[in-house]
Amino acid sequence: MTLTVPCLFGLESLVSGEMKRLNLKGVRAENGRVHCEGTMLDIARLNLNLRCGARVLMELGSFPAPDFEALFQGVLALAWEDYIPKDGEFPEKGYFLTS
């Protein structure tokens, strides 16, 4: 799965270096974030070992969202049952930027 670690601008190279030292695969830095490929176990390792990353996010899906309705339908189509139990809750908030 794809993992993303947001970080302050300018710290991307430090975070990517930490992730490479943890032997994570496919480490690639962008402005304000660093991506890699990993497992649920790697999420715990990142949380315990990263000094400069803000948090660890898992990518559940990817889709184009040219408008709010497409964003809503794309999120609705994700396999939430793989991550949240039937009686579980997941409060969410979102926003959409237009260019």
PDB file of C-alpha atoms in Angstrom:
ATOM      1  CA  MET A   1       0.000   0.000   0.000  1.00  0.00           C
ATOM      2  CA  THR A   2       1.092   3.594  -0.525  1.00  0.00           C
ATOM      3  CA  LEU A   3       1.972   5.495   2.643  1.00  0.00           C
ATOM      4  CA  THR A   4       2.364   9.276   2.823  1.00  0.00           C
ATOM      5  CA  VAL A   5       4.137  11.266   5.521  1.00  0.00           C
ATOM      6  CA  PRO A   6       3.348  15.012   5.516  1.00  0.00           C
ATOM      7  CA  CYS A   7       6.147  17.258   6.751  1.00  0.00           C
ATOM      8  CA  LEU A   8       7.137  20.909   6.901  1.00  0.00           C
ATOM      9  CA  PHE A   9       8.419  22.372   3.638  1.00  0.00           C
ATOM     10  CA  GLY A  10      12.181  21.960   3.470  1.00  0.00           C
ATOM     11  CA  LEU A  11      12.259  18.788   5.586  1.00  0.00           C
ATOM     12  CA  GLU A  12      11.341  16.401   2.777  1.00  0.00           C
ATOM     13  CA  SER A  13      14.935  15.226   2.253  1.00  0.00           C
ATOM     14  CA  LEU A  14      15.372  14.533   5.986  1.00  0.00           C
ATOM     15  CA  VAL A  15      12.143  12.528   6.134  1.00  0.00           C
ATOM     16  CA  SER A  16      12.957  10.600   2.955  1.00  0.00           C
ATOM     17  CA  GLY A  17      16.415   9.804   4.367  1.00  0.00           C
ATOM     18  CA  GLU A  18      14.858   8.458   7.564  1.00  0.00           C
ATOM     19  CA  MET A  19      12.449   6.349   5.529  1.00  0.00           C
ATOM     20  CA  LYS A  20      15.250   4.956   3.351  1.00  0.00           C
ATOM     21  CA  ARG A  21      17.242   4.019   6.475  1.00  0.00           C
ATOM     22  CA  LEU A  22      14.173   2.033   7.588  1.00  0.00           C
ATOM     23  CA  ASN A  23      14.490   0.118   4.271  1.00  0.00           C
ATOM     24  CA  LEU A  24      11.123   1.240   2.919  1.00  0.00           C
ATOM     25  CA  LYS A  25      10.605   0.749  -0.805  1.00  0.00           C
ATOM     26  CA  GLY A  26       9.756   3.397  -3.402  1.00  0.00           C
ATOM     27  CA  VAL A  27      10.577   6.428  -1.245  1.00  0.00           C
ATOM     28  CA  ARG A  28       9.846   9.620  -3.198  1.00  0.00           C
ATOM     29  CA  ALA A  29       9.697  13.177  -1.898  1.00  0.00           C
ATOM     30  CA  GLU A  30       7.335  15.952  -3.028  1.00  0.00           C
ATOM     31  CA  ASN A  31       6.715  19.421  -1.657  1.00  0.00           C
ATOM     32  CA  GLY A  32       5.517  18.948   1.903  1.00  0.00           C
ATOM     33  CA  ARG A  33       5.260  15.149   1.843  1.00  0.00           C
ATOM     34  CA  VAL A  34       7.136  11.912   1.273  1.00  0.00           C
ATOM     35  CA  HIS A  35       5.579   8.743  -0.183  1.00  0.00           C
ATOM     36  CA  CYS A  36       6.668   5.105   0.076  1.00  0.00           C
ATOM     37  CA  GLU A  37       5.320   1.595  -0.267  1.00  0.00           C
ATOM     38  CA  GLY A  38       4.738  -0.276   2.975  1.00  0.00           C
ATOM     39  CA  THR A  39       2.592  -2.490   5.174  1.00  0.00           C
ATOM     40  CA  MET A  40       0.580  -2.008   8.360  1.00  0.00           C
ATOM     41  CA  LEU A  41       3.722  -2.985  10.283  1.00  0.00           C
ATOM     42  CA  ASP A  42       5.635  -0.214   8.491  1.00  0.00           C
ATOM     43  CA  ILE A  43       3.062   2.324   9.717  1.00  0.00           C
ATOM     44  CA  ALA A  44       3.970   1.436  13.295  1.00  0.00           C
ATOM     45  CA  ARG A  45       7.702   1.522  12.508  1.00  0.00           C
ATOM     46  CA  LEU A  46       7.374   4.947  10.896  1.00  0.00           C
ATOM     47  CA  ASN A  47       5.380   6.325  13.820  1.00  0.00           C
ATOM     48  CA  LEU A  48       8.040   5.097  16.249  1.00  0.00           C
ATOM     49  CA  ASN A  49      11.111   6.150  14.263  1.00  0.00           C
ATOM     50  CA  LEU A  50      10.389   9.328  12.286  1.00  0.00           C
ATOM     51  CA  ARG A  51      11.568  12.546  13.893  1.00  0.00           C
ATOM     52  CA  CYS A  52      10.539  15.075  11.241  1.00  0.00           C
ATOM     53  CA  GLY A  53       7.314  13.651   9.771  1.00  0.00           C
ATOM     54  CA  ALA A  54       3.940  14.847  11.041  1.00  0.00           C
ATOM     55  CA  ARG A  55       1.927  11.607  10.770  1.00  0.00           C
ATOM     56  CA  VAL A  56       1.563   8.527   8.566  1.00  0.00           C
ATOM     57  CA  LEU A  57      -1.335   8.325   6.118  1.00  0.00           C
ATOM     58  CA  MET A  58      -2.443   5.301   4.062  1.00  0.00           C
ATOM     59  CA  GLU A  59      -3.762   5.813   0.560  1.00  0.00           C
ATOM     60  CA  LEU A  60      -7.067   3.950   0.323  1.00  0.00           C
ATOM     61  CA  GLY A  61      -7.726   4.860  -3.294  1.00  0.00           C
ATOM     62  CA  SER A  62      -7.145   7.322  -6.065  1.00  0.00           C
ATOM     63  CA  PHE A  63      -9.541   8.825  -8.580  1.00  0.00           C
ATOM     64  CA  PRO A  64     -10.087  12.049 -10.545  1.00  0.00           C
ATOM     65  CA  ALA A  65     -12.411  14.496  -8.806  1.00  0.00           C
ATOM     66  CA  PRO A  66     -13.123  17.463 -11.081  1.00  0.00           C
ATOM     67  CA  ASP A  67     -16.095  18.491  -8.909  1.00  0.00           C
ATOM     68  CA  PHE A  68     -17.597  17.808  -5.488  1.00  0.00           C
ATOM     69  CA  GLU A  69     -20.010  15.150  -6.776  1.00  0.00           C
ATOM     70  CA  ALA A  70     -17.131  13.151  -8.294  1.00  0.00           C
ATOM     71  CA  LEU A  71     -15.245  13.461  -4.994  1.00  0.00           C
ATOM     72  CA  PHE A  72     -18.299  12.231  -3.072  1.00  0.00           C
ATOM     73  CA  GLN A  73     -18.911   9.291  -5.427  1.00  0.00           C
ATOM     74  CA  GLY A  74     -15.211   8.329  -5.432  1.00  0.00           C
ATOM     75  CA  VAL A  75     -15.047   8.303  -1.625  1.00  0.00           C
ATOM     76  CA  LEU A  76     -18.328   6.381  -1.435  1.00  0.00           C
ATOM     77  CA  ALA A  77     -16.922   3.714  -3.799  1.00  0.00           C
ATOM     78  CA  LEU A  78     -13.877   2.990  -1.596  1.00  0.00           C
ATOM     79  CA  ALA A  79     -13.869  -0.366   0.241  1.00  0.00           C
ATOM     80  CA  TRP A  80     -14.412   1.127   3.718  1.00  0.00           C
ATOM     81  CA  GLU A  81     -15.501  -2.278   5.036  1.00  0.00           C
ATOM     82  CA  ASP A  82     -11.875  -3.433   4.668  1.00  0.00           C
ATOM     83  CA  TYR A  83     -10.791  -0.856   7.261  1.00  0.00           C
ATOM     84  CA  ILE A  84     -13.751  -0.042   9.516  1.00  0.00           C
ATOM     85  CA  PRO A  85     -15.850  -2.707  11.282  1.00  0.00           C
ATOM     86  CA  LYS A  86     -19.588  -2.816  10.661  1.00  0.00           C
ATOM     87  CA  ASP A  87     -20.377  -1.148  14.014  1.00  0.00           C
ATOM     88  CA  GLY A  88     -17.416   1.272  13.751  1.00  0.00           C
ATOM     89  CA  GLU A  89     -17.463   4.993  13.060  1.00  0.00           C
ATOM     90  CA  PHE A  90     -15.221   7.251  11.029  1.00  0.00           C
ATOM     91  CA  PRO A  91     -15.850  10.979  11.369  1.00  0.00           C
ATOM     92  CA  GLU A  92     -14.594  12.788   8.279  1.00  0.00           C
ATOM     93  CA  LYS A  93     -14.305  16.244   6.866  1.00  0.00           C
ATOM     94  CA  GLY A  94     -13.225  17.320   3.432  1.00  0.00           C
ATOM     95  CA  TYR A  95     -12.843  20.229   1.119  1.00  0.00           C
ATOM     96  CA  PHE A  96     -12.495  20.853  -2.574  1.00  0.00           C
ATOM     97  CA  LEU A  97     -10.224  23.464  -4.124  1.00  0.00           C
ATOM     98  CA  THR A  98     -11.004  24.880  -7.521  1.00  0.00           C
ATOM     99  CA  SER A  99      -8.382  26.396  -9.758  1.00  0.00           C
TER     100      SER A  99
END
